[in-house]
Short mmCIF file of C-alpha atoms in Angstrom, two decimals:
data_model
loop_
_atom_site.label_atom_id
_atom_site.label_comp_id
_atom_site.label_asym_id
_atom_site.label_seq_id
_atom_site.Cartn_x
_atom_site.Cartn_y
_atom_site.Cartn_z
CA UNK I 1 2.44 39.13 26.68
CA UNK I 2 1.22 40.24 23.23
CA UNK I 3 -1.69 42.20 22.90
CA UNK I 4 -4.44 40.34 21.24
CA UNK I 5 -6.00 42.68 18.18
CA UNK I 6 -8.90 40.03 16.53
CA UNK I 7 -10.88 38.20 18.27
CA UNK I 8 -14.32 36.67 16.76
CA UNK I 9 -16.30 35.19 18.94
CA UNK I 10 -19.21 32.60 18.03
CA UNK I 11 -19.11 33.65 14.72
CA UNK I 12 -21.96 31.39 13.15
CA UNK I 13 -22.88 32.21 9.27
CA UNK I 14 -25.92 30.27 7.56
CA UNK I 15 -26.95 29.90 3.60
CA UNK I 16 -29.87 28.29 2.46
CA UNK I 17 -29.46 24.70 3.10
CA UNK I 18 -26.04 25.15 4.42
CA UNK I 19 -24.62 26.13 7.78
CA UNK I 20 -21.42 27.25 6.72
CA UNK I 21 -20.01 28.60 9.99
CA UNK I 22 -21.07 26.82 13.32
CA UNK I 23 -19.96 28.46 16.16
CA UNK I 24 -16.54 29.28 15.21
CA UNK I 25 -13.71 31.30 17.63
CA UNK I 26 -10.48 33.08 16.27
CA UNK I 27 -8.11 35.08 18.31
CA UNK I 28 -5.22 36.65 16.65
CA UNK I 29 -1.98 38.36 17.95
CA UNK I 30 -0.74 41.47 17.15
CA UNK I 31 2.59 41.23 15.44
CA UNK I 32 2.15 37.39 14.07
CA UNK I 33 1.39 35.70 11.28
CA UNK I 34 -1.30 33.31 12.01
CA UNK I 35 -2.50 30.66 9.63
CA UNK I 36 -6.22 29.64 9.06
CA UNK I 37 -6.22 25.65 7.32
CA UNK I 38 -8.83 23.50 6.59
CA UNK I 39 -10.51 21.55 3.70
CA UNK I 40 -11.49 22.99 1.06
CA UNK I 41 -15.53 24.39 2.18
CA UNK I 42 -14.44 24.32 5.88
CA UNK I 43 -15.30 28.02 6.13
CA UNK I 44 -12.36 29.29 6.07
CA UNK I 45 -12.53 31.96 3.30
CA UNK I 46 -16.21 32.30 4.55
CA UNK I 47 -15.07 33.94 7.94
CA UNK I 48 -12.56 36.28 6.57
CA UNK I 49 -15.36 37.45 4.04
CA UNK I 50 -17.48 37.96 7.64
CA UNK I 51 -14.27 39.74 9.09
CA UNK I 52 -13.59 42.00 6.37
CA UNK I 53 -17.10 42.73 5.51
CA UNK I 54 -18.17 40.97 2.02
CA UNK I 55 -21.09 39.81 4.58
CA UNK I 56 -22.23 42.11 6.55
CA UNK I 57 -22.89 42.69 10.36
CA UNK I 58 -26.75 41.26 10.60
CA UNK I 59 -26.55 38.16 7.83
CA UNK I 60 -23.96 36.34 10.47
CA UNK I 61 -24.33 35.71 14.81
CA UNK I 62 -21.44 36.34 16.57
CA UNK I 63 -19.36 39.63 17.43
CA UNK I 64 -16.03 40.81 16.00
CA UNK I 65 -13.27 42.39 18.39
CA UNK I 66 -10.90 44.66 16.72
CA UNK I 67 -8.25 46.48 18.46
CA UNK I 68 -10.35 46.36 21.58
CA UNK I 69 -13.62 47.78 19.80
CA UNK I 70 -16.70 45.72 18.74
CA UNK I 71 -17.07 46.52 15.26
CA UNK I 72 -20.31 46.42 12.39
CA UNK I 73 -18.53 46.01 9.24
CA UNK I 74 -21.67 46.81 6.33
CA UNK I 75 -18.92 46.88 3.29
CA UNK I 76 -15.49 45.77 3.26
CA UNK I 77 -14.79 49.32 3.02
CA UNK I 78 -15.58 50.10 6.42
CA UNK I 79 -13.48 47.36 7.33
CA UNK I 80 -9.92 49.20 5.57
CA UNK I 81 -10.84 51.90 7.59
CA UNK I 82 -9.53 50.27 9.95
CA UNK I 83 -6.41 48.81 8.58
CA UNK I 84 -7.69 45.22 7.66
CA UNK I 85 -7.31 44.51 3.76
CA UNK I 86 -8.23 41.23 2.22
CA UNK I 87 -5.96 39.78 -0.99
CA UNK I 88 -8.37 37.32 -2.86
CA UNK I 89 -7.17 34.18 -4.35
CA UNK I 90 -8.72 35.40 -7.62
CA UNK I 91 -6.97 38.86 -8.02
CA UNK I 92 -8.80 41.76 -8.24
CA UNK I 93 -7.00 43.47 -10.97
CA UNK I 94 -7.74 45.63 -13.91
CA UNK I 95 -5.76 44.08 -17.05
CA UNK I 96 -5.84 47.20 -19.03
CA UNK I 97 -5.04 49.65 -16.57
CA UNK I 98 -1.41 50.32 -15.24
CA UNK I 99 -0.39 49.33 -11.84
CA UNK I 100 -0.24 52.67 -10.86
CA UNK I 101 -3.92 53.38 -11.37
CA UNK I 102 -4.72 50.08 -10.12
CA UNK I 103 -3.15 50.86 -7.07
CA UNK I 104 -5.15 53.53 -5.90
CA UNK I 105 -8.28 52.82 -7.84
CA UNK I 106 -11.07 53.07 -5.44
CA UNK I 107 -8.78 55.31 -2.98
CA UNK I 108 -7.25 57.80 -5.45
CA UNK I 109 -5.10 60.55 -4.63
CA UNK I 110 -6.08 64.08 -5.50
CA UNK I 111 -9.12 66.01 -4.85
CA UNK I 112 -12.63 65.32 -4.95
CA UNK I 113 -12.80 67.03 -8.41
CA UNK I 114 -9.33 65.73 -9.75
CA UNK I 115 -6.77 63.06 -9.44
CA UNK I 116 -3.43 63.78 -8.46
CA UNK I 117 -1.52 61.31 -11.20
CA UNK I 118 1.71 62.77 -10.52
CA UNK I 119 1.03 62.05 -6.74
CA UNK I 120 -0.19 58.48 -7.89
CA UNK I 121 2.83 57.00 -9.57
CA UNK I 122 5.03 58.29 -7.59
CA UNK I 123 3.64 56.54 -4.62
CA UNK I 124 3.06 53.74 -6.33
CA UNK I 125 6.46 52.99 -7.18
CA UNK I 126 7.48 53.77 -3.86
CA UNK I 127 5.24 51.42 -2.58
CA UNK I 128 6.29 49.10 -5.43
CA UNK I 129 9.93 49.13 -3.94
CA UNK I 130 8.66 48.04 -0.80
CA UNK I 131 7.29 44.76 -1.91
CA UNK I 132 10.27 44.24 -4.08
CA UNK I 133 9.06 45.20 -7.41
CA UNK I 134 11.08 46.60 -9.78
CA UNK I 135 8.43 47.56 -12.86
CA UNK I 136 7.42 51.25 -13.44
CA UNK I 137 4.06 51.90 -12.23
CA UNK I 138 2.97 52.88 -15.68
CA UNK I 139 3.23 49.08 -16.70
CA UNK I 140 0.03 47.51 -17.56
CA UNK I 141 -1.30 44.69 -15.10
CA UNK I 142 -1.49 42.26 -18.24
CA UNK I 143 2.51 43.22 -19.42
CA UNK I 144 3.50 41.02 -16.03
CA UNK I 145 3.18 37.96 -14.28
CA UNK I 146 0.96 36.31 -11.76
CA UNK I 147 3.74 36.30 -9.30
CA UNK I 148 4.05 40.28 -9.73
CA UNK I 149 0.38 40.88 -10.12
CA UNK I 150 0.56 39.09 -6.22
CA UNK I 151 3.18 41.52 -5.24
CA UNK I 152 1.32 44.61 -6.69
CA UNK I 153 -1.87 43.34 -4.56
CA UNK I 154 0.03 43.84 -1.11
CA UNK I 155 1.32 47.04 -2.25
CA UNK I 156 -1.90 48.20 -3.08
CA UNK I 157 -3.00 46.59 0.56
CA UNK I 158 0.59 48.96 2.14
CA UNK I 159 -1.78 52.00 0.39
CA UNK I 160 -4.62 51.64 2.41
CA UNK I 161 -2.38 52.03 5.91
CA UNK I 162 -3.07 48.13 6.59
CA UNK I 163 -2.45 46.70 9.96
CA UNK I 164 -3.85 43.27 9.38
CA UNK I 165 -3.56 41.86 6.22
CA UNK I 166 -5.48 38.35 4.86
CA UNK I 167 -4.12 36.94 2.20
CA UNK I 168 -6.31 33.97 0.81
CA UNK I 169 -4.10 30.89 -1.47
CA UNK I 170 -1.21 33.99 -2.08
CA UNK I 171 1.10 31.38 -3.91
CA UNK I 172 -1.29 29.20 -5.30
CA UNK I 173 -0.37 30.32 -9.09
CA UNK I 174 3.36 31.20 -8.11
CA UNK I 175 5.85 29.12 -8.98
CA UNK I 176 9.10 27.94 -5.99
CA UNK I 177 10.89 30.94 -6.28
CA UNK I 178 8.14 33.68 -6.68
CA UNK I 179 5.47 31.88 -3.40
CA UNK I 180 9.71 32.06 -1.35
CA UNK I 181 9.91 35.70 -2.08
CA UNK I 182 6.03 36.85 -1.13
CA UNK I 183 6.88 34.36 2.35
CA UNK I 184 9.78 36.39 3.49
CA UNK I 185 8.22 39.83 2.31
CA UNK I 186 5.93 38.29 5.36
CA UNK I 187 8.20 38.08 7.66
CA UNK I 188 9.80 41.73 6.98
CA UNK I 189 6.27 42.98 7.40
CA UNK I 190 5.99 40.48 10.56
CA UNK I 191 9.43 42.07 12.03
CA UNK I 192 7.32 46.32 11.38
CA UNK I 193 4.38 44.67 13.33
CA UNK I 194 2.08 44.07 10.49
CA UNK I 195 -0.27 40.98 11.67
CA UNK I 196 -1.13 38.24 8.94
CA UNK I 197 -3.64 35.90 8.38
CA UNK I 198 -2.55 33.39 5.76
CA UNK I 199 -4.96 31.27 4.20
CA UNK I 200 -3.35 28.25 2.27
CA UNK I 201 -2.94 24.49 1.50
CA UNK I 202 0.31 24.48 1.35
CA UNK I 203 1.63 22.93 4.50
CA UNK I 204 5.43 23.37 3.68
CA UNK I 205 4.93 27.21 3.19
CA UNK I 206 3.11 27.38 6.68
CA UNK I 207 5.39 25.52 8.65
CA UNK I 208 7.88 28.24 7.13
CA UNK I 209 5.99 31.37 7.89
CA UNK I 210 3.11 30.80 10.37
CA UNK I 211 3.49 31.65 14.23
CA UNK I 212 0.20 29.84 15.23
CA UNK I 213 -2.59 27.76 13.11
CA UNK I 214 -6.11 27.62 13.57
CA UNK I 215 -7.80 24.65 11.73
CA UNK I 216 -11.28 24.84 10.96
CA UNK I 217 -13.08 21.54 9.82
CA UNK I 218 -17.25 21.49 8.55
CA UNK I 219 -17.61 25.09 9.84
CA UNK I 220 -15.98 24.39 13.40
CA UNK I 221 -13.02 25.59 14.97
CA UNK I 222 -11.44 21.83 15.84
CA UNK I 223 -8.31 23.72 17.17
CA UNK I 224 -5.05 26.47 17.20
CA UNK I 225 -1.46 25.48 17.64
CA UNK I 226 1.33 27.46 18.71
CA UNK I 227 4.42 27.09 17.23
CA UNK I 228 6.50 28.10 20.53
CA UNK I 229 4.62 24.33 21.79
CA UNK I 230 3.59 22.20 19.31
CA UNK I 231 4.89 21.01 16.92
CA UNK I 232 4.19 21.71 13.41
CA UNK I 233 3.95 18.16 11.50
CA UNK I 234 2.44 18.01 8.20
CA UNK I 235 0.73 14.43 9.14
CA UNK I 236 -0.69 16.34 12.76
CA UNK I 237 -2.36 19.04 10.54
CA UNK I 238 -3.50 16.79 7.60
CA UNK I 239 -5.12 14.82 10.85
CA UNK I 240 -6.97 17.51 12.17
CA UNK I 241 -8.03 18.98 8.95
CA UNK I 242 -9.93 15.83 7.67
CA UNK I 243 -10.54 13.88 10.56
CA UNK I 244 -8.03 11.36 10.00
CA UNK I 245 -4.66 10.59 9.64
CA UNK I 246 -3.04 10.20 5.85
CA UNK I 247 -0.56 7.65 5.59
CA UNK I 248 0.12 7.71 1.92
CA UNK I 249 -0.30 11.43 0.16
CA UNK I 250 -0.66 9.23 -3.35
CA UNK I 251 -2.79 6.12 -3.44
CA UNK I 252 -0.97 3.32 -4.60
CA UNK I 253 -2.49 1.55 -8.13
CA UNK I 254 -3.79 -1.82 -8.07
CA UNK I 255 -3.44 -2.40 -11.64
CA UNK I 256 0.23 -0.40 -12.99
CA UNK I 257 -0.24 -2.44 -16.97
CA UNK I 258 0.67 -0.11 -19.04
CA UNK I 259 0.13 -0.25 -23.02
CA UNK I 260 1.25 0.66 -26.59
CA UNK I 261 1.32 4.59 -27.49
CA UNK I 262 -2.06 5.87 -27.81
CA UNK I 263 -1.34 9.34 -28.28
CA UNK I 264 1.59 10.98 -29.67
CA UNK I 265 2.63 14.83 -30.49
CA UNK I 266 5.26 15.52 -33.12
CA UNK I 267 6.95 18.27 -33.91
CA UNK I 268 4.43 20.30 -32.39
CA UNK I 269 4.84 24.14 -33.12
CA UNK I 270 2.96 27.11 -31.23
CA UNK I 271 3.42 31.08 -32.18
CA UNK I 272 2.68 33.18 -29.87
CA UNK I 273 -1.09 35.05 -30.60
CA UNK I 274 -0.35 38.24 -29.88
CA UNK I 275 3.48 38.71 -30.70
CA UNK I 276 5.09 37.98 -34.39
CA UNK I 277 7.87 36.25 -33.71
CA UNK I 278 7.64 34.79 -30.31
CA UNK I 279 7.04 31.00 -30.33
CA UNK I 280 5.37 29.23 -27.13
CA UNK I 281 5.82 25.46 -28.21
CA UNK I 282 8.51 25.33 -29.99
CA UNK I 283 8.99 21.47 -31.88
CA UNK I 284 7.75 19.87 -29.23
CA UNK I 285 7.45 15.59 -29.23
CA UNK I 286 5.70 13.79 -26.80
CA UNK I 287 3.57 10.38 -26.17
CA UNK I 288 1.66 8.71 -23.71
CA UNK I 289 0.62 5.10 -23.80
CA UNK I 290 -2.86 3.40 -22.56
CA UNK I 291 -3.21 3.00 -19.04
CA UNK I 292 -0.06 5.73 -18.17
CA UNK I 293 0.02 8.93 -16.56
CA UNK I 294 2.70 10.83 -17.94
CA UNK I 295 3.45 14.25 -16.19
CA UNK I 296 4.73 17.25 -17.72
CA UNK I 297 6.94 19.58 -15.17
CA UNK I 298 8.61 22.52 -15.64
CA UNK I 299 8.61 26.55 -13.99
CA UNK I 300 5.93 28.97 -14.67
CA UNK I 301 6.13 30.36 -18.42
CA UNK I 302 7.37 27.27 -19.60
CA UNK I 303 4.64 26.57 -22.37
CA UNK I 304 2.97 23.85 -20.86
CA UNK I 305 -0.84 25.39 -20.89
CA UNK I 306 0.15 27.03 -23.85
CA UNK I 307 0.72 23.20 -25.08
CA UNK I 308 -2.48 21.78 -24.28
CA UNK I 309 -4.78 24.29 -25.38
CA UNK I 310 -3.41 24.19 -28.86
CA UNK I 311 -3.24 20.65 -29.15
CA UNK I 312 -7.37 20.48 -27.48
CA UNK I 313 -8.56 21.90 -30.87
CA UNK I 314 -6.41 24.89 -31.21
CA UNK I 315 -7.90 26.99 -28.55
CA UNK I 316 -4.41 28.56 -27.67
CA UNK I 317 -2.48 29.85 -30.16
CA UNK I 318 -1.01 30.79 -34.16
CA UNK I 319 0.33 29.56 -36.78
CA UNK I 320 0.15 26.12 -35.02
CA UNK I 321 1.69 23.44 -37.13
CA UNK I 322 2.97 19.71 -36.27
CA UNK I 323 1.06 16.09 -35.85
CA UNK I 324 -1.07 14.62 -33.94
CA UNK I 325 -1.37 10.79 -33.86
CA UNK I 326 -4.51 9.00 -32.27
CA UNK I 327 -4.07 5.34 -31.69
CA UNK I 328 -0.96 5.29 -34.99
CA UNK I 329 -3.66 7.50 -36.76
CA UNK I 330 -3.21 10.96 -37.91
CA UNK I 331 -6.22 13.04 -36.49
CA UNK I 332 -6.97 16.92 -37.11
CA UNK I 333 -8.55 19.10 -34.07
CA UNK I 334 -9.54 21.68 -35.38
CA UNK I 335 -12.05 23.07 -32.97
CA UNK I 336 -12.37 21.84 -29.51
CA UNK I 337 -16.12 19.99 -30.37
CA UNK I 338 -13.58 17.90 -32.59
CA UNK I 339 -11.43 17.28 -29.87
CA UNK I 340 -14.21 15.88 -27.68
CA UNK I 341 -15.89 13.52 -30.43
CA UNK I 342 -12.30 11.54 -30.73
CA UNK I 343 -12.14 11.15 -26.61
CA UNK I 344 -9.80 13.88 -25.20
CA UNK I 345 -10.69 16.11 -22.55
CA UNK I 346 -8.74 18.96 -21.21
CA UNK I 347 -9.61 19.96 -17.69
CA UNK I 348 -8.15 23.83 -17.47
CA UNK I 349 -5.80 25.24 -14.29
CA UNK I 350 -8.29 28.55 -14.62
CA UNK I 351 -11.52 26.93 -13.45
CA UNK I 352 -13.57 30.03 -12.71
CA UNK I 353 -12.73 31.74 -16.06
CA UNK I 354 -12.74 28.79 -19.00
CA UNK I 355 -14.08 25.48 -17.03
CA UNK I 356 -17.47 26.68 -15.71
CA UNK I 357 -20.35 28.66 -16.18
CA UNK I 358 -20.19 30.14 -12.39
CA UNK I 359 -24.16 31.38 -12.30
CA UNK I 360 -25.37 27.58 -13.41
CA UNK I 361 -26.08 25.01 -11.67
CA UNK I 362 -23.82 21.94 -10.71
CA UNK I 363 -26.60 20.07 -13.18
CA UNK I 364 -25.89 21.75 -16.00
CA UNK I 365 -22.40 22.34 -15.64
CA UNK I 366 -21.72 18.67 -15.62
CA UNK I 367 -23.69 18.14 -19.04
CA UNK I 368 -22.35 20.93 -21.02
CA UNK I 369 -19.47 18.98 -22.57
CA UNK I 370 -21.38 16.52 -24.12
CA UNK I 371 -25.06 17.39 -23.86
CA UNK I 372 -25.99 15.13 -26.49
CA UNK I 373 -25.36 12.23 -23.95
CA UNK I 374 -28.64 13.33 -21.89
CA UNK I 375 -30.56 14.45 -25.53
CA UNK I 376 -32.66 12.91 -27.88
CA UNK I 377 -32.79 14.36 -31.08
CA UNK I 378 -31.62 17.57 -29.70
CA UNK I 379 -34.12 17.80 -27.13
CA UNK I 380 -32.63 17.55 -23.26
CA UNK I 381 -33.84 14.72 -20.74
CA UNK I 382 -33.50 16.73 -17.88
CA UNK I 383 -34.57 13.87 -16.10
CA UNK I 384 -31.15 12.56 -17.51
CA UNK I 385 -29.12 15.21 -17.27
CA UNK I 386 -30.51 14.84 -12.92
CA UNK I 387 -29.09 11.16 -12.86
CA UNK I 388 -26.08 12.33 -14.29
CA UNK I 389 -25.24 15.39 -12.22
CA UNK I 390 -25.99 13.02 -8.72
CA UNK I 391 -24.27 10.16 -10.30
CA UNK I 392 -20.94 12.44 -10.17
CA UNK I 393 -21.67 14.54 -6.88
CA UNK I 394 -21.31 11.16 -5.46
CA UNK I 395 -18.74 9.70 -7.54
CA UNK I 396 -16.27 13.14 -6.44
CA UNK I 397 -17.54 13.35 -2.84
CA UNK I 398 -18.98 17.21 -4.38
CA UNK I 399 -20.32 18.95 -0.85
CA UNK I 400 -23.04 21.11 -1.88
CA UNK I 401 -26.71 21.88 -1.06
CA UNK I 402 -28.15 20.57 -4.19
CA UNK I 403 -27.41 19.84 -7.56
CA UNK I 404 -29.33 23.05 -8.27
CA UNK I 405 -27.13 25.09 -6.50
CA UNK I 406 -24.94 27.39 -8.17
CA UNK I 407 -21.74 26.33 -9.15
CA UNK I 408 -20.28 30.13 -8.49
CA UNK I 409 -21.38 29.53 -4.86
CA UNK I 410 -19.11 26.07 -4.23
CA UNK I 411 -15.32 26.39 -2.70
CA UNK I 412 -12.64 25.71 -5.24
CA UNK I 413 -12.12 22.42 -4.62
CA UNK I 414 -15.76 21.52 -4.92
CA UNK I 415 -15.78 23.77 -7.99
CA UNK I 416 -12.74 21.21 -9.34
CA UNK I 417 -14.75 17.81 -8.81
CA UNK I 418 -17.57 19.73 -10.75
CA UNK I 419 -15.11 20.31 -13.34
CA UNK I 420 -13.18 16.89 -13.39
CA UNK I 421 -16.90 15.68 -13.32
CA UNK I 422 -18.17 17.55 -16.68
CA UNK I 423 -15.05 16.04 -18.25
CA UNK I 424 -15.43 12.57 -17.06
CA UNK I 425 -19.02 12.18 -18.51
CA UNK I 426 -17.47 13.41 -21.98
CA UNK I 427 -15.92 9.35 -21.63
CA UNK I 428 -12.11 10.48 -22.38
CA UNK I 429 -9.79 8.38 -23.75
CA UNK I 430 -6.88 10.72 -22.74
CA UNK I 431 -7.89 13.20 -19.95
CA UNK I 432 -5.15 16.22 -19.97
CA UNK I 433 -4.94 17.90 -16.42
CA UNK I 434 -3.80 21.14 -15.93
CA UNK I 435 -3.32 22.16 -12.52
CA UNK I 436 -5.84 20.25 -11.38
CA UNK I 437 -5.60 20.43 -7.39
CA UNK I 438 -4.42 23.95 -7.50
CA UNK I 439 -5.74 25.71 -4.31
CA UNK I 440 -7.53 22.29 -2.76
CA UNK I 441 -7.29 20.69 -0.25
CA UNK I 442 -5.13 17.85 0.94
CA UNK I 443 -8.03 15.33 1.21
CA UNK I 444 -9.83 16.84 -2.03
CA UNK I 445 -6.10 16.14 -3.97
CA UNK I 446 -5.96 12.73 -2.14
CA UNK I 447 -9.61 12.31 -4.05
CA UNK I 448 -9.02 13.65 -7.18
CA UNK I 449 -5.21 11.08 -7.16
CA UNK I 450 -7.79 8.09 -6.49
CA UNK I 451 -9.96 9.48 -9.45
CA UNK I 452 -6.78 9.49 -11.74
CA UNK I 453 -5.60 5.85 -10.89
CA UNK I 454 -9.29 4.22 -11.39
CA UNK I 455 -9.00 5.91 -15.22
CA UNK I 456 -5.30 4.25 -16.07
CA UNK I 457 -6.48 1.42 -14.10
CA UNK I 458 -9.56 1.18 -16.80
CA UNK I 459 -7.22 1.37 -19.40
CA UNK I 460 -7.24 5.42 -20.29
CA UNK I 461 -4.60 7.63 -20.46
CA UNK I 462 -3.49 10.59 -18.71
CA UNK I 463 -1.22 13.98 -19.35
CA UNK I 464 -0.81 15.72 -16.01
CA UNK I 465 0.48 19.48 -15.64
CA UNK I 466 1.36 20.53 -12.21
CA UNK I 467 3.70 22.97 -10.90
CA UNK I 468 3.63 21.23 -7.47
CA UNK I 469 6.86 18.43 -7.75
CA UNK I 470 5.56 16.12 -5.08
CA UNK I 471 2.44 15.62 -7.00
CA UNK I 472 4.43 14.76 -10.36
CA UNK I 473 6.58 12.52 -8.92
CA UNK I 474 3.97 10.51 -6.86
CA UNK I 475 1.65 10.44 -9.59
CA UNK I 476 3.67 9.65 -12.86
CA UNK I 477 4.55 6.49 -14.45
CA UNK I 478 6.97 8.90 -16.70
CA UNK I 479 7.97 12.68 -16.58
CA UNK I 480 8.79 15.38 -19.35
CA UNK I 481 10.29 18.48 -18.32
CA UNK I 482 9.22 21.60 -20.60
CA UNK I 483 11.30 24.93 -19.97
CA UNK I 484 10.75 27.93 -22.52
CA UNK I 485 8.37 25.87 -24.85
CA UNK I 486 10.67 22.89 -25.40
CA UNK I 487 10.61 19.44 -24.49
CA UNK I 488 14.23 19.20 -22.69
CA UNK I 489 14.07 16.10 -21.19
CA UNK I 490 12.11 12.50 -20.71
CA UNK I 491 12.76 10.90 -17.30
CA UNK I 492 11.70 7.20 -15.77
CA UNK I 493 9.79 7.55 -12.30
CA UNK I 494 12.34 5.51 -11.28
CA UNK I 495 15.19 7.82 -11.79
CA UNK I 496 13.08 11.13 -11.54
CA UNK I 497 13.65 13.19 -8.47
CA UNK I 498 13.41 16.96 -7.69
CA UNK I 499 17.08 17.90 -8.01
CA UNK I 500 17.15 15.79 -11.34
CA UNK I 501 13.96 18.27 -12.95
CA UNK I 502 15.74 21.07 -11.78
CA UNK I 503 19.03 20.44 -13.31
CA UNK I 504 17.43 19.83 -16.37
CA UNK I 505 16.10 23.22 -16.06
CA UNK I 506 19.03 25.38 -15.35
CA UNK I 507 21.12 23.35 -17.81
CA UNK I 508 18.71 24.11 -20.60
CA UNK I 509 18.96 27.94 -19.80
CA UNK I 510 23.15 27.80 -20.21
#
């Protein structure tokens, strides 16, 4: 019988007005991969923050028993000394430092008075090889992609002699190939005796690597499933997560009438803002009709986000040229304000960095995109602002204590709902959604899909960018495939399959 390396007993954690964890219990055996699943706001990340000392002993009720010892961690350093290392969804790397410097930041090689740089970079290269990363440890973080940055975080954890590795949504920003590599790496670590706790909303990935799954809902432990005894069927996991069965992943539209072309981009070219001679968008052409969801599919680095941002008020890129037509008339969007005034909205993939002001309230964030709608001669009507915020919190089913709560205190899915509410308040005719369901649970995804359907039923248009092919196929009326900055294919919904999309990408690279 395997040794139980971790027990979290009767963990209860309360924030002002919210009980985030309510008598949660978790047991993890040595050498297993244990998945933690639940809707956004269920308490998964909070529980792992308790375990890693981010929330210190005394700020919660219950006890942690690790490797047979009752632990009272006061900070993250305390847990790391025991070999517990957490890798957050938002990577904690410094872009302008090298890989090697990042890997030993706060864990420097050398004496108290002097860093041994030769040892630092030598050890870093050794750890990079363990995670299958061939880049030099002298490479700057800003010069490698997100997938490689995730591997750097894992190598960094190995440098701390990790015994229990906690990963919070590690594949949220990765393409399928990068995600598969990371999951296979976890399986390799498992063979060597490492224990892992994996938080993920991607149920196919959980089924692939996990030995056990613990479901948390509304701050309570619902059940633990064991692969040797229980089925890991997605429907069963979803039912435990949301408290009901979800028969259809993608809601059907009651009105599928698609009108005339209302938004068109022609011969759109964008140069890289830093590196001369590199085109991130190369003579792109596409259109969207009234009442239509147009999907844009492609691998990471295809140029989809760069395309969306350059269209939306030229907020990315250099030497932008091409034409935009709105209802048949050519328009110019020299800045974001002009794009908004033409009823164009862009929901960024980076909700924390570019989408929301985390230190401001839900109320204030909701009205930011169109403040004139709650103002009279530049004087804000605060009562109207609160009415608007309450309306969108109710409409989006956002879980929060009050509309005065700082957005930074919300879970990722609830942040996404505030971000979506902010742009719906701007009353767009064309809504560009860039990875709108990244890192959020199936229940919250379904609610966002319903909002999209409601918009197009009202005759509005949606441009839907996603790295998840099932949702591109499930939500789009028409799909464009993008690769290396170019639109390489256009597929009607009836003809589109994952295999066809990937074949288009592979053939375009030849």
